[in-house]
Amino acid sequence: MTNYQLPITSYMFQLLKKEINGFFSSLTGYIVIIVFLLSTALFLWVFPGQFNILSNGYASLDPLFIIAPWVFLFLVPAVSMRLFADEKKSGTIEFLFTQPLTEMQIVLAKYFAGLVLVLFSLIPTLIYLFTIYQLGTPQGNVDFGGVWGSYIGLFFLAAIYVSIGVFASSLTENQIVAFLIALIVSFFTYIGFESISSLSFLSAISQTILNLGINEHYKSISRGVIDLRDATYFISVPALFIYLTKLVLESRKIIKKNILKQKIVRFILVLVSIILVNYIVTFLLVRVDMTSEGRFTISKQSEKLLENLDDELYVKIYLDGDDLPIGFKRMRKSLSDLLEEFKVYASNDISYHFINPSENPDKKVRFALYKQLFEKGLVPIESQETSDEGKTMQKMVFPGVIVVYKGKEMGVNLLKSNPRYKPDGEENINNSVQSMEYELTNAIRKLTKGEKPEIAFLEGHGEFGEYQVMDVTNTLSEYYEVKRGVIGGMYGILDNFKTVIIAGPISKFSTGDKFVIDQYVMKGGKVLWLVDGAKINMDSLQYSPITIAMPLDLKLEDQLFRYGVRVNPGLLQDAQCAKIGMPRRGSDGQTKIQLYPWTYFPVILSDNTNEINKYLDVIRLEFPGSLDTVSSSPDVKKTILLHSSPKAKFDYAPAEINLLQAQTKPNENLFNQSKVPVAVLLEGKFDSNFKNRLVDQKITQGNKIIAKSKNTKMIVISGSSVIKNELSAKGEVYPLGFDINTRKTFKGNKQLIVNSVNYLCDDEGLMSIRLREIKLRLLDKNKTSSEKVFWQLINTIIPIIFIILFGIIATYIRKRKYTGE
């Protein structure tokens, strides 16, 4: 009879099984896992601080994946320290070498045993996922893709730490020494290279040194983004330490010098191969974003812009400090994550630094910095936060950054203040996070732009003068060369402009000028029309409370109608309105200015449906009209950008305007029109207004009429006041949207115009980034408050009970197996 020989894999499995059983046969193994779970639970659910999930209020396990590398520094060496050290101390290692296994197979069996044990210790943490699932608002509002991706990151991290632990255990027979070696080497591998790279004399190779460390690769993968370069690193490092462990075990057999040389040569070949593979994959940009909304996937437009950077980009972020409100801590982390993604695609280095503008105890120095930041365009807000104890804390926050490139600086405000919510409310924070990529990319574009494209304000038809649009002109000049001029019937005079702005005309357009504009559109030109439906003489209201609004005949009706829109001749009134100041004699006989709601000054709130109107602040209009979309041409897409509130009315001109009307409450029954359109975006291929028409040769100047346009776009706003800034008595320019009556600035006016022009000129597609949606995942505040203790106990005790029960069952099964009881 021949003896049956077990396959090699069976011996390896038996050894792996032996190691796992050995770990769970001792009380020490259970104590190590229980200490790991208890310390993790206390940080995440009990102890106050930035890692406390209940206090943070977000349905996310990010804090777990942030502290995991530090907790693993103690868990993994404790799990792996006995793997070889115990064999050496007990003398069983020589017996192990007599088994039909190679040194590599022995090492792999021990390694996988250690890895299985670490992964087993992570299983109870799934109760954390169940908790945020239950507490989410609505229930189940969890990014599972991102969570599983982050757990994959933890697996990779464990793979490295275990390989280091196995290597350390092979060096000594003392488990404590093995633990300390693994702890020190793991700590250095995780954070040590980062510290070395910061040394000034190594700045030339700092990024290379940084890439040697775990943290540089774990930062991305812990967010749920699997990058081929990171995955290769997390496979290469364990492979290297496993091979080193194999060499340590083989060292007992090395007697001859030539064998030693062979081992050294082989190690060098392995090391060079690992370095070469990692170098090659740096040229392969393969990334999988496992988050539900592709949260860490930047747009192709941003990628292209970053790839063209030819110098270092530096970002100063003024969001720091332990007392930073929770919402802004989330904004800070999101900003850090985004910049890390930018670094992946940038052809040159991107660095960033967090600064706490309030850290200096000297009030004068602190306020001097506040002033400096304000002058650079960063707008602070006073944020209020109520602690669990009911205390209200105020904090001056600058939710913005300063981007520096080639010696040029630009301040960028990141907070998108939707008037429907508190400035520092979760909705506004989330809106800010969603628009963060656009704001930063837009700033980089402005800093890197060489020759600016040209846009033009038309003149010659009573349009607003240069000083009346000075504020928005200054802002637009950051992007474009802004010109002004008359058409004069000169064919092709507009062709070099990316966009033409027609702002508040009051006199008729000649056929020649209409033809020039029309053919400009046919060639793909873009137009921002800001035209009114009625003409009002505001000066007459200074002498009489009554004036008449007359229809405004610009001779543009047929042209706009052909393009797909009609501006109605009249005035829009809205119950949602700004105020007007009127003199009124007080009881003391003194005349004072009294503010009254003035329905002719509508206040518009955006619906956030388009790249242009998304995250707009409040918009204030004066005597706007209304518009209708016409024509059912499939070639033109029409998108309403702005509309009135649900309580509005429209009066066709001629219409009487009586200032005294402001002093009486409007009749709500008359305000029965809802969402009356005020602004529309038209996109597609337009028919020429001069199609199939006989046109005088003097107008065409011998040029053939283009009957159908290229793909192009235009915006029509039936309220020219949206672009007009007021002037003081001394001729000083007020900010666009400034309300003289209330001394308040309606920021939405300028945002609308800038967004509109940027959209019309946007050949790079950057405006599409504004459509980015990131779901807001919050915990239910009522539940987390009323059920806080319950969930703290669940997440602290249940994992420990799980391990204890597992230990009892494992002991029972082992006892039954070996004693038959």
Short mmCIF file of C-alpha atoms in Angstrom, two decimals, residues 212-617:
data_model
loop_
_atom_site.label_atom_id
_atom_site.label_comp_id
_atom_site.label_asym_id
_atom_site.label_seq_id
_atom_site.Cartn_x
_atom_site.Cartn_y
_atom_site.Cartn_z
CA LEU A 212 7.00 55.93 -0.09
CA GLY A 213 4.73 56.39 2.92
CA ILE A 214 1.42 54.68 3.62
CA ASN A 215 -0.48 57.86 4.44
CA GLU A 216 -0.03 59.37 0.98
CA HIS A 217 -1.81 56.36 -0.53
CA TYR A 218 -4.27 55.67 2.28
CA LYS A 219 -5.74 59.20 2.14
CA SER A 220 -7.34 58.50 -1.22
CA ILE A 221 -8.35 54.89 -0.73
CA SER A 222 -9.88 55.57 2.70
CA ARG A 223 -12.41 57.85 0.99
CA GLY A 224 -13.61 55.01 -1.24
CA VAL A 225 -11.49 55.87 -4.29
CA ILE A 226 -9.52 52.90 -5.60
CA ASP A 227 -6.53 54.13 -7.60
CA LEU A 228 -4.36 51.64 -9.50
CA ARG A 229 -1.24 53.38 -8.17
CA ASP A 230 -2.42 53.08 -4.58
CA ALA A 231 -3.53 49.47 -5.04
CA THR A 232 -0.13 48.61 -6.56
CA TYR A 233 1.58 50.21 -3.57
CA PHE A 234 -0.58 48.28 -1.10
CA ILE A 235 0.29 45.02 -2.87
CA SER A 236 3.98 45.84 -3.32
CA VAL A 237 4.80 46.72 0.28
CA PRO A 238 3.42 43.46 1.76
CA ALA A 239 5.19 41.55 -1.02
CA LEU A 240 8.48 43.21 -0.04
CA PHE A 241 8.12 42.44 3.68
CA ILE A 242 6.96 38.89 2.96
CA TYR A 243 10.07 38.37 0.84
CA LEU A 244 12.24 39.89 3.59
CA THR A 245 10.67 37.47 6.09
CA LYS A 246 11.47 34.59 3.73
CA LEU A 247 15.11 35.75 3.61
CA VAL A 248 15.24 35.89 7.42
CA LEU A 249 14.01 32.28 7.63
CA GLU A 250 16.46 31.16 4.95
CA SER A 251 19.36 32.84 6.74
CA ARG A 252 19.76 29.78 8.97
CA LYS A 253 20.85 27.78 5.91
CA ILE A 254 23.30 30.35 4.52
CA ILE A 255 26.84 29.09 5.16
CA LYS A 256 28.70 29.72 1.95
CA LYS A 257 29.45 33.25 0.73
CA ASN A 258 28.26 32.52 -2.79
CA ILE A 259 24.81 31.57 -1.45
CA LEU A 260 24.68 34.87 0.47
CA LYS A 261 25.58 36.76 -2.69
CA GLN A 262 22.80 34.96 -4.57
CA LYS A 263 20.28 35.94 -1.90
CA ILE A 264 21.42 39.57 -1.99
CA VAL A 265 21.21 39.65 -5.79
CA ARG A 266 17.74 38.13 -5.70
CA PHE A 267 16.59 40.65 -3.10
CA ILE A 268 17.92 43.52 -5.20
CA LEU A 269 16.12 42.11 -8.25
CA VAL A 270 12.87 41.83 -6.27
CA LEU A 271 13.29 45.36 -4.92
CA VAL A 272 14.08 46.80 -8.35
CA SER A 273 11.09 44.94 -9.84
CA ILE A 274 8.76 46.36 -7.20
CA ILE A 275 10.11 49.89 -7.75
CA LEU A 276 9.84 49.49 -11.52
CA VAL A 277 6.24 48.27 -11.37
CA ASN A 278 5.26 51.16 -9.10
CA TYR A 279 7.04 53.61 -11.40
CA ILE A 280 5.27 52.28 -14.49
CA VAL A 281 1.80 52.51 -12.93
CA THR A 282 2.38 56.20 -12.12
CA PHE A 283 1.72 56.77 -15.83
CA LEU A 284 -1.54 54.81 -15.71
CA LEU A 285 -4.36 56.92 -14.33
CA VAL A 286 -6.98 54.29 -13.48
CA ARG A 287 -9.33 55.26 -10.67
CA VAL A 288 -12.64 53.84 -9.44
CA ASP A 289 -14.75 56.17 -7.31
CA MET A 290 -17.03 53.88 -5.30
CA THR A 291 -19.03 56.72 -3.71
CA SER A 292 -22.68 56.92 -4.76
CA GLU A 293 -22.51 60.33 -6.46
CA GLY A 294 -18.94 60.04 -7.72
CA ARG A 295 -18.10 62.56 -5.02
CA PHE A 296 -14.37 62.39 -5.65
CA THR A 297 -14.48 62.35 -9.43
CA ILE A 298 -13.62 65.75 -10.83
CA SER A 299 -14.86 66.90 -14.22
CA LYS A 300 -12.99 66.52 -17.50
CA GLN A 301 -12.88 70.32 -17.73
CA SER A 302 -11.05 70.56 -14.40
CA GLU A 303 -8.69 67.74 -15.40
CA LYS A 304 -7.73 69.55 -18.59
CA LEU A 305 -7.15 72.83 -16.78
CA LEU A 306 -4.98 71.18 -14.13
CA GLU A 307 -2.94 69.26 -16.70
CA ASN A 308 -1.99 72.57 -18.31
CA LEU A 309 -0.59 74.15 -15.15
CA ASP A 310 3.05 75.07 -15.78
CA ASP A 311 3.91 76.28 -12.28
CA GLU A 312 3.18 75.47 -8.65
CA LEU A 313 -0.27 76.31 -7.32
CA TYR A 314 -0.61 77.20 -3.65
CA VAL A 315 -3.89 77.44 -1.76
CA LYS A 316 -4.26 79.15 1.62
CA ILE A 317 -7.36 77.86 3.39
CA TYR A 318 -8.76 79.95 6.24
CA LEU A 319 -10.78 77.16 7.82
CA ASP A 320 -8.96 75.77 10.81
CA GLY A 321 -9.11 75.52 14.58
CA ASP A 322 -10.52 73.04 17.07
CA ASP A 323 -13.46 75.35 17.78
CA LEU A 324 -14.51 75.49 14.13
CA PRO A 325 -18.28 74.80 13.84
CA ILE A 326 -19.12 71.26 12.73
CA GLY A 327 -20.51 72.27 9.35
CA PHE A 328 -17.33 74.13 8.47
CA LYS A 329 -15.24 71.18 9.62
CA ARG A 330 -17.05 69.18 6.97
CA MET A 331 -16.36 71.94 4.44
CA ARG A 332 -12.68 71.87 5.43
CA LYS A 333 -12.45 68.11 4.92
CA SER A 334 -14.29 68.30 1.58
CA LEU A 335 -11.92 71.02 0.45
CA SER A 336 -8.92 68.94 1.47
CA ASP A 337 -10.34 65.92 -0.38
CA LEU A 338 -10.93 68.01 -3.51
CA LEU A 339 -7.41 69.43 -3.50
CA GLU A 340 -6.03 65.91 -3.11
CA GLU A 341 -7.95 64.99 -6.26
CA PHE A 342 -6.58 68.10 -7.98
CA LYS A 343 -3.06 66.95 -7.11
CA VAL A 344 -3.66 63.67 -8.94
CA TYR A 345 -4.27 65.42 -12.25
CA ALA A 346 -2.05 68.50 -11.93
CA SER A 347 1.04 68.57 -14.16
CA ASN A 348 2.77 70.67 -11.49
CA ASP A 349 2.69 70.55 -7.72
CA ILE A 350 -0.36 71.72 -5.79
CA SER A 351 0.12 72.47 -2.14
CA TYR A 352 -2.28 73.81 0.45
CA HIS A 353 -2.12 75.01 4.00
CA PHE A 354 -4.82 75.43 6.65
CA ILE A 355 -4.73 78.69 8.60
CA ASN A 356 -6.77 79.70 11.64
CA PRO A 357 -7.30 83.47 11.31
CA SER A 358 -8.51 83.66 14.92
CA GLU A 359 -5.67 81.84 16.67
CA ASN A 360 -3.63 84.91 17.61
CA PRO A 361 -4.56 85.99 21.16
CA ASP A 362 -3.65 89.60 20.36
CA LYS A 363 -6.89 91.28 19.32
CA LYS A 364 -5.15 93.97 17.24
CA VAL A 365 -3.15 91.41 15.26
CA ARG A 366 -6.25 89.27 14.79
CA PHE A 367 -8.36 92.15 13.52
CA ALA A 368 -5.56 93.33 11.24
CA LEU A 369 -5.62 89.88 9.60
CA TYR A 370 -9.42 90.02 9.35
CA LYS A 371 -9.12 93.35 7.54
CA GLN A 372 -6.44 91.99 5.23
CA LEU A 373 -8.58 88.99 4.31
CA PHE A 374 -11.61 91.20 3.75
CA GLU A 375 -9.63 93.44 1.42
CA LYS A 376 -8.63 90.35 -0.56
CA GLY A 377 -12.29 89.53 -1.06
CA LEU A 378 -12.94 86.99 1.69
CA VAL A 379 -16.23 87.67 3.44
CA PRO A 380 -16.53 86.50 7.09
CA ILE A 381 -19.68 85.27 8.79
CA GLU A 382 -20.63 85.05 12.45
CA SER A 383 -21.46 81.40 13.06
CA GLN A 384 -23.46 80.31 16.08
CA GLU A 385 -23.40 76.77 17.43
CA THR A 386 -25.22 75.28 20.39
CA SER A 387 -23.42 72.58 22.35
CA ASP A 388 -25.02 69.50 23.90
CA GLU A 389 -25.06 71.37 27.21
CA GLY A 390 -27.13 74.15 25.62
CA LYS A 391 -24.34 76.72 25.47
CA THR A 392 -24.28 79.01 22.45
CA MET A 393 -20.86 79.76 20.98
CA GLN A 394 -20.07 82.43 18.40
CA LYS A 395 -17.19 82.12 15.99
CA MET A 396 -15.88 84.41 13.25
CA VAL A 397 -15.40 82.18 10.20
CA PHE A 398 -13.81 82.98 6.85
CA PRO A 399 -15.20 80.25 4.56
CA GLY A 400 -12.79 80.99 1.75
CA VAL A 401 -9.36 80.48 0.28
CA ILE A 402 -6.65 82.50 -1.41
CA VAL A 403 -5.24 80.86 -4.54
CA VAL A 404 -1.66 81.82 -5.44
CA TYR A 405 -0.16 81.17 -8.89
CA LYS A 406 2.92 82.78 -10.43
CA GLY A 407 2.90 85.55 -7.87
CA LYS A 408 -0.75 86.41 -8.48
CA GLU A 409 -3.38 86.00 -5.75
CA MET A 410 -7.13 85.59 -5.88
CA GLY A 411 -9.59 85.36 -3.01
CA VAL A 412 -12.39 82.82 -3.40
CA ASN A 413 -15.49 82.79 -1.19
CA LEU A 414 -16.77 79.23 -0.89
CA LEU A 415 -19.96 79.71 1.12
CA LYS A 416 -23.07 79.66 -1.08
CA SER A 417 -25.65 81.55 0.94
CA ASN A 418 -29.12 80.44 -0.14
CA PRO A 419 -31.50 82.95 1.44
CA ARG A 420 -33.93 80.14 2.30
CA TYR A 421 -31.52 78.75 4.90
CA LYS A 422 -29.23 79.95 7.68
CA PRO A 423 -25.85 81.09 6.30
CA ASP A 424 -24.04 78.37 8.29
CA GLY A 425 -26.89 75.85 7.97
CA GLU A 426 -26.31 72.34 6.65
CA GLU A 427 -28.08 73.06 3.36
CA ASN A 428 -25.81 76.02 2.60
CA ILE A 429 -22.74 74.05 3.65
CA ASN A 430 -23.78 71.26 1.29
CA ASN A 431 -24.43 73.72 -1.54
CA SER A 432 -20.96 75.13 -0.92
CA VAL A 433 -19.38 71.68 -1.05
CA GLN A 434 -21.19 70.96 -4.33
CA SER A 435 -19.96 74.17 -5.97
CA MET A 436 -16.44 73.97 -4.54
CA GLU A 437 -14.89 72.42 -7.64
CA TYR A 438 -16.33 75.14 -9.87
CA GLU A 439 -15.22 77.98 -7.61
CA LEU A 440 -11.63 76.71 -7.41
CA THR A 441 -11.44 75.77 -11.09
CA ASN A 442 -12.87 79.14 -12.02
CA ALA A 443 -10.22 80.91 -9.91
CA ILE A 444 -7.45 78.82 -11.48
CA ARG A 445 -8.80 79.63 -14.93
CA LYS A 446 -8.70 83.36 -14.19
CA LEU A 447 -5.15 83.15 -12.82
CA THR A 448 -3.84 81.06 -15.72
CA LYS A 449 -5.69 82.76 -18.56
CA GLY A 450 -3.37 84.40 -21.06
CA GLU A 451 -5.14 86.55 -23.63
CA LYS A 452 -8.68 87.30 -22.48
CA PRO A 453 -11.59 86.83 -24.89
CA GLU A 454 -13.53 89.96 -25.82
CA ILE A 455 -17.15 90.81 -24.99
CA ALA A 456 -19.02 93.99 -25.86
CA PHE A 457 -21.71 96.27 -24.44
CA LEU A 458 -23.75 97.76 -27.27
CA GLU A 459 -24.40 101.50 -27.42
CA GLY A 460 -26.45 103.73 -29.68
CA HIS A 461 -29.98 102.84 -28.55
CA GLY A 462 -30.08 104.56 -25.18
CA GLU A 463 -28.48 101.61 -23.37
CA PHE A 464 -27.05 102.09 -19.88
CA GLY A 465 -23.92 104.18 -19.85
CA GLU A 466 -20.48 103.00 -18.77
CA TYR A 467 -20.87 104.21 -15.17
CA GLN A 468 -24.32 102.64 -14.83
CA VAL A 469 -22.82 99.17 -15.42
CA MET A 470 -19.39 99.92 -13.96
CA ASP A 471 -19.56 97.43 -11.08
CA VAL A 472 -20.40 94.38 -13.18
CA THR A 473 -17.96 95.57 -15.88
CA ASN A 474 -15.14 95.50 -13.33
CA THR A 475 -16.07 91.95 -12.33
CA LEU A 476 -16.41 90.76 -15.93
CA SER A 477 -13.01 92.27 -16.73
CA GLU A 478 -11.46 89.57 -14.53
CA TYR A 479 -12.48 87.13 -17.25
CA TYR A 480 -12.77 89.20 -20.42
CA GLU A 481 -11.68 92.28 -22.29
CA VAL A 482 -14.82 94.40 -22.02
CA LYS A 483 -15.48 96.76 -24.94
CA ARG A 484 -18.24 99.25 -25.71
CA GLY A 485 -19.45 100.66 -29.00
CA VAL A 486 -22.14 101.25 -31.61
CA ILE A 487 -22.97 98.88 -34.43
CA GLY A 488 -23.58 101.57 -37.00
CA GLY A 489 -25.00 98.99 -39.41
CA MET A 490 -21.48 97.66 -40.09
CA TYR A 491 -21.76 94.01 -41.12
CA GLY A 492 -19.40 91.69 -39.18
CA ILE A 493 -18.42 94.31 -36.60
CA LEU A 494 -19.50 91.95 -33.79
CA ASP A 495 -17.87 88.78 -35.12
CA ASN A 496 -14.79 88.87 -32.87
CA PHE A 497 -16.79 89.15 -29.65
CA LYS A 498 -17.63 86.04 -27.62
CA THR A 499 -20.80 87.66 -26.29
CA VAL A 500 -22.69 90.88 -26.91
CA ILE A 501 -24.64 92.53 -24.06
CA ILE A 502 -27.64 94.71 -24.87
CA ALA A 503 -28.41 96.42 -21.55
CA GLY A 504 -31.49 98.58 -21.16
CA PRO A 505 -32.09 100.07 -24.64
CA ILE A 506 -34.87 102.67 -24.86
CA SER A 507 -34.78 103.74 -28.54
CA LYS A 508 -35.57 101.86 -31.72
CA PHE A 509 -33.09 99.56 -33.44
CA SER A 510 -32.57 100.27 -37.10
CA THR A 511 -32.98 97.50 -39.64
CA GLY A 512 -29.25 97.67 -40.29
CA ASP A 513 -28.36 97.12 -36.62
CA LYS A 514 -30.93 94.31 -36.32
CA PHE A 515 -29.40 92.63 -39.38
CA VAL A 516 -25.88 92.84 -37.96
CA ILE A 517 -27.04 91.31 -34.65
CA ASP A 518 -29.04 88.64 -36.49
CA GLN A 519 -26.15 87.55 -38.70
CA TYR A 520 -23.82 87.60 -35.69
CA VAL A 521 -26.18 85.10 -34.04
CA MET A 522 -26.32 83.01 -37.23
CA LYS A 523 -22.53 82.72 -37.15
CA GLY A 524 -22.70 81.33 -33.60
CA GLY A 525 -22.53 84.59 -31.65
CA LYS A 526 -24.12 84.85 -28.21
CA VAL A 527 -26.32 87.65 -26.93
CA LEU A 528 -27.45 88.69 -23.46
CA TRP A 529 -30.65 90.69 -23.97
CA LEU A 530 -31.71 92.90 -21.04
CA VAL A 531 -34.82 94.62 -22.37
CA ASP A 532 -37.87 96.08 -20.66
CA GLY A 533 -41.50 95.84 -21.66
CA ALA A 534 -42.41 99.37 -20.58
CA LYS A 535 -40.79 102.76 -20.17
CA ILE A 536 -41.07 104.57 -16.84
CA ASN A 537 -39.97 108.11 -16.10
CA MET A 538 -38.73 107.81 -12.52
CA ASP A 539 -37.82 111.50 -12.37
CA SER A 540 -41.49 112.45 -12.65
CA LEU A 541 -42.25 110.53 -9.44
CA GLN A 542 -40.11 113.02 -7.54
CA TYR A 543 -42.63 115.74 -8.32
CA SER A 544 -45.87 113.77 -8.54
CA PRO A 545 -46.95 110.48 -6.93
CA ILE A 546 -48.39 109.32 -10.23
CA THR A 547 -46.74 108.48 -13.55
CA ILE A 548 -47.69 106.42 -16.57
CA ALA A 549 -45.74 103.41 -17.84
CA MET A 550 -45.81 103.42 -21.62
CA PRO A 551 -45.08 100.49 -23.98
CA LEU A 552 -41.43 100.40 -25.03
CA ASP A 553 -41.16 99.98 -28.78
CA LEU A 554 -37.62 98.90 -29.66
CA LYS A 555 -38.55 97.30 -33.00
CA LEU A 556 -37.03 94.09 -31.64
CA GLU A 557 -40.32 92.25 -31.16
CA ASP A 558 -40.21 90.41 -34.48
CA GLN A 559 -36.57 89.39 -34.06
CA LEU A 560 -36.97 88.05 -30.52
CA PHE A 561 -40.21 86.34 -31.56
CA ARG A 562 -38.37 84.57 -34.38
CA TYR A 563 -35.76 83.37 -31.90
CA GLY A 564 -38.45 81.98 -29.57
CA VAL A 565 -39.41 84.59 -26.96
CA ARG A 566 -41.78 87.52 -26.55
CA VAL A 567 -41.21 90.36 -24.08
CA ASN A 568 -44.64 91.51 -23.02
CA PRO A 569 -45.32 95.28 -23.01
CA GLY A 570 -46.12 96.04 -19.41
CA LEU A 571 -45.06 95.73 -15.79
CA LEU A 572 -44.83 92.81 -13.39
CA GLN A 573 -45.89 93.26 -9.79
CA ASP A 574 -45.03 90.75 -7.09
CA ALA A 575 -46.18 90.41 -3.49
CA GLN A 576 -42.63 89.20 -2.71
CA CYS A 577 -40.91 92.54 -3.09
CA ALA A 578 -38.34 95.04 -1.86
CA LYS A 579 -39.19 98.31 -0.14
CA ILE A 580 -39.29 101.89 -1.28
CA GLY A 581 -38.66 104.96 0.89
CA MET A 582 -41.31 107.67 1.09
CA PRO A 583 -41.32 110.87 3.19
CA ARG A 584 -43.79 110.92 6.05
CA ARG A 585 -44.40 113.49 8.75
CA GLY A 586 -44.03 112.07 12.23
CA SER A 587 -45.86 112.96 15.42
CA ASP A 588 -43.04 115.35 16.29
CA GLY A 589 -43.65 117.28 13.08
CA GLN A 590 -40.39 116.08 11.54
CA THR A 591 -40.39 114.51 8.08
CA LYS A 592 -38.81 111.07 8.01
CA ILE A 593 -38.32 108.43 5.35
CA GLN A 594 -40.68 105.52 5.87
CA LEU A 595 -40.11 102.18 4.08
CA TYR A 596 -43.04 100.45 2.38
CA PRO A 597 -43.27 97.23 0.36
CA TRP A 598 -43.25 98.20 -3.33
CA THR A 599 -44.68 95.49 -5.57
CA TYR A 600 -42.98 96.99 -8.64
CA PHE A 601 -39.63 95.97 -7.10
CA PRO A 602 -39.89 92.14 -7.14
CA VAL A 603 -37.45 90.04 -5.15
CA ILE A 604 -36.64 86.86 -7.03
CA LEU A 605 -35.49 83.57 -5.50
CA SER A 606 -33.79 81.11 -7.82
CA ASP A 607 -34.97 77.52 -8.35
CA ASN A 608 -31.40 76.15 -8.68
CA THR A 609 -32.26 74.27 -11.89
CA ASN A 610 -29.44 75.31 -14.19
CA GLU A 611 -25.73 76.13 -14.27
CA ILE A 612 -26.68 79.82 -14.40
CA ASN A 613 -29.22 80.10 -11.60
CA LYS A 614 -27.82 77.52 -9.21
CA TYR A 615 -26.97 78.85 -5.73
CA LEU A 616 -27.90 82.42 -6.64
CA ASP A 617 -28.48 84.83 -3.82
#
